[in-house]
Coordinates of C-alpha atoms in Angstrom, one line a residue:
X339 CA -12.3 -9.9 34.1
X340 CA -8.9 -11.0 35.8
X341 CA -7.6 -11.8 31.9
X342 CA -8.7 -8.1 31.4
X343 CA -7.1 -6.2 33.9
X344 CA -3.9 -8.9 33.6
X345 CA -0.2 -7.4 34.7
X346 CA 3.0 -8.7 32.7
X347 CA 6.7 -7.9 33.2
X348 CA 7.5 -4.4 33.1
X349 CA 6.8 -3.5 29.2
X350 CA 10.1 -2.4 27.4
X351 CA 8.5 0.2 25.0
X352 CA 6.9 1.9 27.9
X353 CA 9.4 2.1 30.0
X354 CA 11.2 4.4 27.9
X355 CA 7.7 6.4 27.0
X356 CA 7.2 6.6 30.8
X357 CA 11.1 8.1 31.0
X358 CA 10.8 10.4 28.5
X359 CA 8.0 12.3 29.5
X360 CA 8.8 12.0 33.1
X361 CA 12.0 14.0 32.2
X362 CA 10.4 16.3 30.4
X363 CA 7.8 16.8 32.9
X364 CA 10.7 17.3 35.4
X365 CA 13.1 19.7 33.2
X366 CA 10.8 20.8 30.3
X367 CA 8.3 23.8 30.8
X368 CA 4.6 22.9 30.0
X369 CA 4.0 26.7 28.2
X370 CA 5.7 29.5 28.0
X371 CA 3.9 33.0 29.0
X372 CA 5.5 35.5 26.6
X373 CA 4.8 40.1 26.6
X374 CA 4.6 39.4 22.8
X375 CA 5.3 37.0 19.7
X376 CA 8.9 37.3 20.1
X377 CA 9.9 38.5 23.3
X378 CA 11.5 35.6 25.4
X379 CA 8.8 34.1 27.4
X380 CA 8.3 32.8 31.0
X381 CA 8.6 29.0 31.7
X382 CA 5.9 27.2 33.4
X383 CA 6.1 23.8 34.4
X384 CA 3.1 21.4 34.6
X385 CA 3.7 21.1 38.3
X386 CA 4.2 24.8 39.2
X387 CA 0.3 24.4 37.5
X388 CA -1.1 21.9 40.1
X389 CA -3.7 24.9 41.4
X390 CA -5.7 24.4 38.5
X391 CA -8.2 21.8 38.5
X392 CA -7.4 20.8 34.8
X393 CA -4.0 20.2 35.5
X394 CA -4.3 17.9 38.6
X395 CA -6.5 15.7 36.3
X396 CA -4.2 15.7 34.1
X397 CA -1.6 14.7 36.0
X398 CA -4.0 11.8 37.5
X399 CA -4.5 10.5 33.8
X400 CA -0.9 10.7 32.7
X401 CA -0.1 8.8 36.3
X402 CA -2.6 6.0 35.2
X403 CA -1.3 6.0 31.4
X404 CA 2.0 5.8 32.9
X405 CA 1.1 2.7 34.7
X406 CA -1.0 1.0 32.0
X407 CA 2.1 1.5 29.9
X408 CA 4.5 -0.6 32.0
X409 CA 2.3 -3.4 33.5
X410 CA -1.2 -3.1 31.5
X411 CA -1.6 -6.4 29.0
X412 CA -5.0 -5.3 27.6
X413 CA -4.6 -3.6 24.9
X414 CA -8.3 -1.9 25.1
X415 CA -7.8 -0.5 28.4
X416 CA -4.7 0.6 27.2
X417 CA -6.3 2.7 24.5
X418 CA -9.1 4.0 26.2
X419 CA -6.6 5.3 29.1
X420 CA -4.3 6.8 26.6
X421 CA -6.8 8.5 24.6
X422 CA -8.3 10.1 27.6
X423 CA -4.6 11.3 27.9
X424 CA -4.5 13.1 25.5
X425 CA -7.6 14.6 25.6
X426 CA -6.8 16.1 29.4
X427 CA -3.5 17.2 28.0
X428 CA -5.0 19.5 25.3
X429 CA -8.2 20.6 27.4
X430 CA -5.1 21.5 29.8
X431 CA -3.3 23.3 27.9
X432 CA -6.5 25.2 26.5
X433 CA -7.3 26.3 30.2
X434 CA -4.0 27.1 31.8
X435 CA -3.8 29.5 28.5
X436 CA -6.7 31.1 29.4
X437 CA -6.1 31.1 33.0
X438 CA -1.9 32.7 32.2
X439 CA -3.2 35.4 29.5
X440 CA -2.8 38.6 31.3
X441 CA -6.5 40.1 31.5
X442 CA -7.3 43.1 28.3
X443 CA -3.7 41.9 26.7
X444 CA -4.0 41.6 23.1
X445 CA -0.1 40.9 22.3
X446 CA 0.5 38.5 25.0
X447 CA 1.5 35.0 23.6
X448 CA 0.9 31.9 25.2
X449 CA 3.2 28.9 23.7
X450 CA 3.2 24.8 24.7
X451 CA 6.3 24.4 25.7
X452 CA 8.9 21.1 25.2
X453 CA 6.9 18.8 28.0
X454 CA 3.5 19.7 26.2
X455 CA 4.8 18.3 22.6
X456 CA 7.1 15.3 24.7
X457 CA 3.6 14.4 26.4
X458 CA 2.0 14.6 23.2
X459 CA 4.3 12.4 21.2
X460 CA 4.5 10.1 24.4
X461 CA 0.9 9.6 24.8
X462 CA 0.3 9.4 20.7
X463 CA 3.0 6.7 20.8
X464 CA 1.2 5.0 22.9
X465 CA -1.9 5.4 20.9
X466 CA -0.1 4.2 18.0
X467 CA 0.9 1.3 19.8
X468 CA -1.9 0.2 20.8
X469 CA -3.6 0.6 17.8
X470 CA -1.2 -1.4 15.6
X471 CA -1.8 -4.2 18.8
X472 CA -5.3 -4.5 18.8
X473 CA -4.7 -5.0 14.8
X474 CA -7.7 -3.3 13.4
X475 CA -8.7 -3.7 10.0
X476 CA -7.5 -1.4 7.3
X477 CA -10.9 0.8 7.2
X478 CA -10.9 0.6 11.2
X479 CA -7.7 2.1 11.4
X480 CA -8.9 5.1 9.1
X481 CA -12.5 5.3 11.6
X482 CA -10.2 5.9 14.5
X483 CA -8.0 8.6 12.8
X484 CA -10.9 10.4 11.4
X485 CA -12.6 10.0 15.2
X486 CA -9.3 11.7 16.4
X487 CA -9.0 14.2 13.8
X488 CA -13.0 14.8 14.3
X489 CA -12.6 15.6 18.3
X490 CA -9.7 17.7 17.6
X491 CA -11.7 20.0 15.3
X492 CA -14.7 20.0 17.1
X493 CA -11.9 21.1 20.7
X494 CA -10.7 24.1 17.9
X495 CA -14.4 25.0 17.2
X496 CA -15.0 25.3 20.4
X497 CA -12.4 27.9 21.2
X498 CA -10.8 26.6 24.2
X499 CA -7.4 27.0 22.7
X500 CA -8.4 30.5 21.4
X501 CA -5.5 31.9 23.8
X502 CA -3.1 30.1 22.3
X503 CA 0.0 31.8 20.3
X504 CA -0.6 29.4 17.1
X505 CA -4.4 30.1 17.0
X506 CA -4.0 33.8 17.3
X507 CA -1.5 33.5 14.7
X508 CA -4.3 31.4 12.6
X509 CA -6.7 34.3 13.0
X510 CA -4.5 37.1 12.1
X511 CA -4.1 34.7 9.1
X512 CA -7.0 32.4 8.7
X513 CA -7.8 33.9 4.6
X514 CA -4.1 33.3 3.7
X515 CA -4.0 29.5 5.8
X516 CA -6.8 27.8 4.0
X517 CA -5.5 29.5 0.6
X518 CA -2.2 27.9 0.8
X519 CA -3.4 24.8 2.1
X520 CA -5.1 24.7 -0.9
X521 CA -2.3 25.5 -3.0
X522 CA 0.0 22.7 -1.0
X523 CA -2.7 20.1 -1.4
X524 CA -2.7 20.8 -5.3
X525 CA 1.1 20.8 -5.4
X526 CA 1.3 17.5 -3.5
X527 CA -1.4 15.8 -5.3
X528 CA -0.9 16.9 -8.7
X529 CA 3.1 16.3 -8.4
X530 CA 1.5 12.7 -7.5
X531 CA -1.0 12.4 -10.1
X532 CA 1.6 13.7 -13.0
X533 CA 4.5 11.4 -12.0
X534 CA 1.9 7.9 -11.8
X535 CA 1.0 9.1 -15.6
X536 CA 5.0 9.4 -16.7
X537 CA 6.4 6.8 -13.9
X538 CA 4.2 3.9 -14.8
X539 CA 4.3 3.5 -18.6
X540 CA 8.2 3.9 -17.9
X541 CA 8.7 1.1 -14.8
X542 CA 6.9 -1.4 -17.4
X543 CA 9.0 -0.5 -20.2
X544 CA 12.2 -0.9 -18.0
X545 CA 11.0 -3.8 -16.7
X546 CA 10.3 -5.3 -20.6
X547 CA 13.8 -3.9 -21.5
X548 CA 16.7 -5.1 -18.4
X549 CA 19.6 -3.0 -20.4
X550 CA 17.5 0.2 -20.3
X551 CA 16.4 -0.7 -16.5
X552 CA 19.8 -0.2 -15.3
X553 CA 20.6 3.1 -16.6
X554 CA 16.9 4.9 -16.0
X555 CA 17.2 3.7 -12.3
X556 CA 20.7 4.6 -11.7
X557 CA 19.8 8.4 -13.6
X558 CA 16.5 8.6 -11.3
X559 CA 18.7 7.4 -8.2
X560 CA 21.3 10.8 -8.8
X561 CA 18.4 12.9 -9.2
X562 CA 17.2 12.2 -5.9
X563 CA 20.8 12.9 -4.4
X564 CA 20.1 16.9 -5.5
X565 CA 19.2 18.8 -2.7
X566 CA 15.2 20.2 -3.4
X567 CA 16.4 23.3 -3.2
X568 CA 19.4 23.6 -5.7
X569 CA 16.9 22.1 -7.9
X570 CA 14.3 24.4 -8.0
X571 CA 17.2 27.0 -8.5
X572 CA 18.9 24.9 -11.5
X573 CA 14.8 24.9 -13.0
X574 CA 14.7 28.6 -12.7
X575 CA 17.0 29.1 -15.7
X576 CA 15.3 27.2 -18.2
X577 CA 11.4 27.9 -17.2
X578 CA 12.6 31.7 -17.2
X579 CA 13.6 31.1 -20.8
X580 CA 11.0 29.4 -22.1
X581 CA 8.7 32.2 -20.5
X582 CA 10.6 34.7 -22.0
X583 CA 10.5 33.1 -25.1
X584 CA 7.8 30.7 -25.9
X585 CA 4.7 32.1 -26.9
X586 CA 1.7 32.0 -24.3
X587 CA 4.0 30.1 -22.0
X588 CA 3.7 33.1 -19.5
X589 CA 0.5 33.3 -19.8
X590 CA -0.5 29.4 -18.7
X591 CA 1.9 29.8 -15.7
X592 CA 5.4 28.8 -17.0
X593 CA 7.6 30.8 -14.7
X594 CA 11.0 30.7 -13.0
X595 CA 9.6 31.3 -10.3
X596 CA 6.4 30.4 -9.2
X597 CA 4.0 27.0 -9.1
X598 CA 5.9 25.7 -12.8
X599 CA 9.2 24.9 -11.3
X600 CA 8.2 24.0 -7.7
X601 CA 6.2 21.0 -10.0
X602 CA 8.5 19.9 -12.2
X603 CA 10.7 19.5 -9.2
X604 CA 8.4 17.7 -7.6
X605 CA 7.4 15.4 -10.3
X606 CA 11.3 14.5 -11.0
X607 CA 11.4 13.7 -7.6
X608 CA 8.4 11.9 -7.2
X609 CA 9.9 9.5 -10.4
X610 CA 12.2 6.9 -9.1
X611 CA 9.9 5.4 -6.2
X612 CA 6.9 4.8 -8.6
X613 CA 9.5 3.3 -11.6
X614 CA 11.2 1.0 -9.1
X615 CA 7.7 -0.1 -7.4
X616 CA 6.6 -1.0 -11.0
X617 CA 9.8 -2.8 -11.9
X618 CA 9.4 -4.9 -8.6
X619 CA 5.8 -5.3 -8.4
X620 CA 6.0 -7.1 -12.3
X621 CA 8.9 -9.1 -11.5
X622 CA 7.3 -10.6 -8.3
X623 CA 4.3 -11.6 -10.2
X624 CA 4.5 -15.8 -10.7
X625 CA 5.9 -16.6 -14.4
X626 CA 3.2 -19.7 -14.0
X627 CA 0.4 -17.3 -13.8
X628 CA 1.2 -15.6 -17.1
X629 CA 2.5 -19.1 -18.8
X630 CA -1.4 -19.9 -17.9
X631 CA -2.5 -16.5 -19.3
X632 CA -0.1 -17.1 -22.8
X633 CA -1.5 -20.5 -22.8
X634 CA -5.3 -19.2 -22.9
X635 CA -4.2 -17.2 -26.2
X636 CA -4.2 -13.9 -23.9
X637 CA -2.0 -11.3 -25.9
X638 CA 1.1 -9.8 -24.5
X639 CA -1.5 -6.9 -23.5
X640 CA -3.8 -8.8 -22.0
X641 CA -1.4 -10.2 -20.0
X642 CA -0.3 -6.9 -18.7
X643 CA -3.6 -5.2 -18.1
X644 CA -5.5 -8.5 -16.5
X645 CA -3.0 -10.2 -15.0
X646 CA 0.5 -7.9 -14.1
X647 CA -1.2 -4.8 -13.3
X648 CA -3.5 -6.2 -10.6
X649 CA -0.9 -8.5 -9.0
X650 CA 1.4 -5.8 -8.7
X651 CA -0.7 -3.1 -7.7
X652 CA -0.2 -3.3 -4.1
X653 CA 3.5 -2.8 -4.2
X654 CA 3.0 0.0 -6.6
X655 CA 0.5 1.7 -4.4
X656 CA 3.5 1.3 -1.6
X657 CA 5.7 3.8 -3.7
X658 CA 3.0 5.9 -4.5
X659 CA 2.5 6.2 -0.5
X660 CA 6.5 6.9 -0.7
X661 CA 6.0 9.7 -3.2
X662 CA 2.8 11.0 -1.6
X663 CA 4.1 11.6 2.0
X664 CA 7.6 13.1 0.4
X665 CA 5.9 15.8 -1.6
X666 CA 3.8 17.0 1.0
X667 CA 7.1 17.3 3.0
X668 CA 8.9 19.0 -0.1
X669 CA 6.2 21.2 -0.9
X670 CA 7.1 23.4 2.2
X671 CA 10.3 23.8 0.5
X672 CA 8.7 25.4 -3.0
X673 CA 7.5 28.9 -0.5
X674 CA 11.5 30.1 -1.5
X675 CA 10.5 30.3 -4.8
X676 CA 6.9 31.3 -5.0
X677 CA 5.4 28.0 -5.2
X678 CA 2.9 28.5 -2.1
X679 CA 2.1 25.8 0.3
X680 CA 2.7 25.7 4.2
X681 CA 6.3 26.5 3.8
X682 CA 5.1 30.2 3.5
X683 CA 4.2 30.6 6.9
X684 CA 7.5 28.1 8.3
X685 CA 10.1 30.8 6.4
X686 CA 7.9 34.3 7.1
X687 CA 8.0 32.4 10.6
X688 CA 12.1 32.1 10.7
X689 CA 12.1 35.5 8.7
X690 CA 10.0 37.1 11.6
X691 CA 11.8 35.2 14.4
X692 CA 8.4 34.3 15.3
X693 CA 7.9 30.3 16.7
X694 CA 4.6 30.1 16.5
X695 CA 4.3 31.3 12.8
X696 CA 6.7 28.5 12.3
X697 CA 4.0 25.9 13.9
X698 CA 1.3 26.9 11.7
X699 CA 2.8 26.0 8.9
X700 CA 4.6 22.5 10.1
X701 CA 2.0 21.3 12.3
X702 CA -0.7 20.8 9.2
X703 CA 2.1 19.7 7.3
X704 CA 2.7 16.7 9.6
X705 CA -1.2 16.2 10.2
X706 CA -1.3 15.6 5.7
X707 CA 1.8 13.7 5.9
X708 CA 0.5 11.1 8.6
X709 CA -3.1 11.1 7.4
X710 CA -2.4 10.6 4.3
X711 CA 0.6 7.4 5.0
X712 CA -2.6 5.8 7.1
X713 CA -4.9 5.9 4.6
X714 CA -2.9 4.7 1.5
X715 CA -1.7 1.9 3.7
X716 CA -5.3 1.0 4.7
X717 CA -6.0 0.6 0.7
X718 CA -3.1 -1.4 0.7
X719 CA -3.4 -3.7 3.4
X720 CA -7.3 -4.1 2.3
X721 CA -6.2 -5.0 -1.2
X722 CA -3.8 -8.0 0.3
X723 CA -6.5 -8.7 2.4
X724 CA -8.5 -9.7 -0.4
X725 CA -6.2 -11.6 -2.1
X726 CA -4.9 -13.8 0.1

């Protein structure tokens, strides 16, 4: 029990996780009570809340996280208290929401403001932290994201945060949201799927051929210096041609504008992490291991497929993971020029001057980014696991 609730020397990380949201707690309002979606707004701090029940837990909670933080060696205890955190400080905001929406408004918007998302960032860190810690297996560390990701859906089910400005802009859009998350997921996956096909065959060959290696790497490496958006623009040209000009290409979806260039892009881009992955994955495989192979009578094929491949697979999964999280990033780009995706509601947000349009497009954005980064490095880290 005493080894359990254990004090150390201050902790360094959590001294400036403790700062942080203490600042912003001090200087940062916790929402923002605006007439409509784009009038001003009224700042509220989290203490000029303390006659809400919810909020006085809240601040109880973030005391003890605070504490656990600086002096708190168990790394269980550590979770549990953060978690809890967390929890108050959505269930918080959910209620003072309620509690700050003007009674028969329908235009009044309710926003987090800076110390909400500082708090949140603060207490996910510490999350995070403790996680990584407590080193949980690969598929443990997937559990705990999908328990997170579980609660927070069943909180939005629930419609405690119905007051909200971002879930009153998901219900005056809800058709539209899941339609272009659907379209992002496709763009980010089948970006993915398309550059593994063209990127692998290609890292093996440069890796066969050193001369070659050199100049595919160094022409993939300038690609990646174009900005996304000049080249979507610089695609437009020739897709519009070969729509204009190509029989049936119209008609399958080759456009300048549109889902065809927003692709390509994404596939050029999505090149140079999964050829250079190959390239190192092969040449970190041990030369005894295919001298042994060679020696067996294995052909130059077998080798590959039995022995190369599956040594190097982990550190080609790595630049997959690369690829995976930058496309869904990028994709929010490809809304300029028709490709759909999450972007559409981030520019119609900046268009409209509207904040919370913005959120509803970035906020699920950074949910697939992160999700996705801890489940291809649970695959990863399992596959190691079993080799070593």
């Amino acid at each position: 029990m005493e080894d359990a609730l254990a004090v150390r020397r201050v902790d360094r990380l959590g001294v400036v996780l403790v700062a942080g949201g203490a600042l912003a707690m001090a200087w940062a309002p916790f929402i923002i009570v605006k007439a409509n979606r784009i009038a001003a707004g009224k700042p509220q701090l989290l203490t000029q809340l303390i006659a809400q029940p919810a909020a006085v837990v809240l601040l109880i909670l973030l005391t003890a996280a605070a504490l656990a933080a600086l002096f708190l060696r168990n790394q269980i205890i550590r979770l549990g208290i953060a978690t809890l955190a967390i929890a108050a400080l959505i269930l918080t905001l959910g209620f003072v929401s309620t509690a700050a929406t003007p009674a028969g408004s329908t235009v009044a918007r309710i926003t987090p403001g800076g110390s909400f998302w500082v708090l949140l960032a603060v207490v996910g860190l510490m999350i995070s932290d403790a996680l990584v810690k407590l080193r949980l297996t690969p598929w443990l560390r997937v559990a705990a994201l999908a328990l997170y990701a579980a609660l927070l859906a069943v909180v939005l089910r629930s419609g405690l945060l119905d007051n909200l400005s971002i879930m009153k802009e998901y219900a005056n859009n809800a058709d539209k949201f899941w339609h272009e998350a659907l379209s992002h997921v496709f763009l980010s996956i089948g970006s993915v799927a398309i550059a593994i096909v063209l990127a692998l065959p290609l890292g093996i060959f440069c890796y066969w051929q050193p001369r070659i290696r050199a100049v595919v790497l160094r022409a993939l490496s300038l690609v990646q210096t174009i900005p996304s958006l000049a080249l979507f623009g610089i695609l437009m040209l020739p897709l519009g041609y070969i729509a204009a000009n190509v029989p049936f290409a119209a008609e399958i979806g080759v456009k300048g504008i549109g889902v065809a260039p927003a692709l390509v892009a994404l596939v050029i881009y999505s090149l140079l992490p999964i050829v250079a992955n190959t390239v190192v994955g092969l040449a970190g495989v041990d030369p005894s291991v295919r001298d042994s192979a060679a020696g067996m009578g294995l052909t130059r094929r077998q080798i590959l497929t039995g022995i190369d491949l599956p040594l190097a697979f982990p550190v080609i999964l790595t630049g997959i993971r690369i690829v995976l999280v930058q496309a869904i990033g990028l994709v929010t780009v490809a809304a300029l020029i028709g490709g759909g995706g999450f972007g559409l509601f981030i520019f119609q947000g900046i268009g409209q001057t509207a904040n919370d349009l913005v959120l509803l497009g970035a906020v699920p954005t950074v949910f697939l980014a992160f999700s996705s980064a801890v489940i291809l490095d649970a695959v990863i880290d399992s596959i190691r696991g079993q080799r070593a």
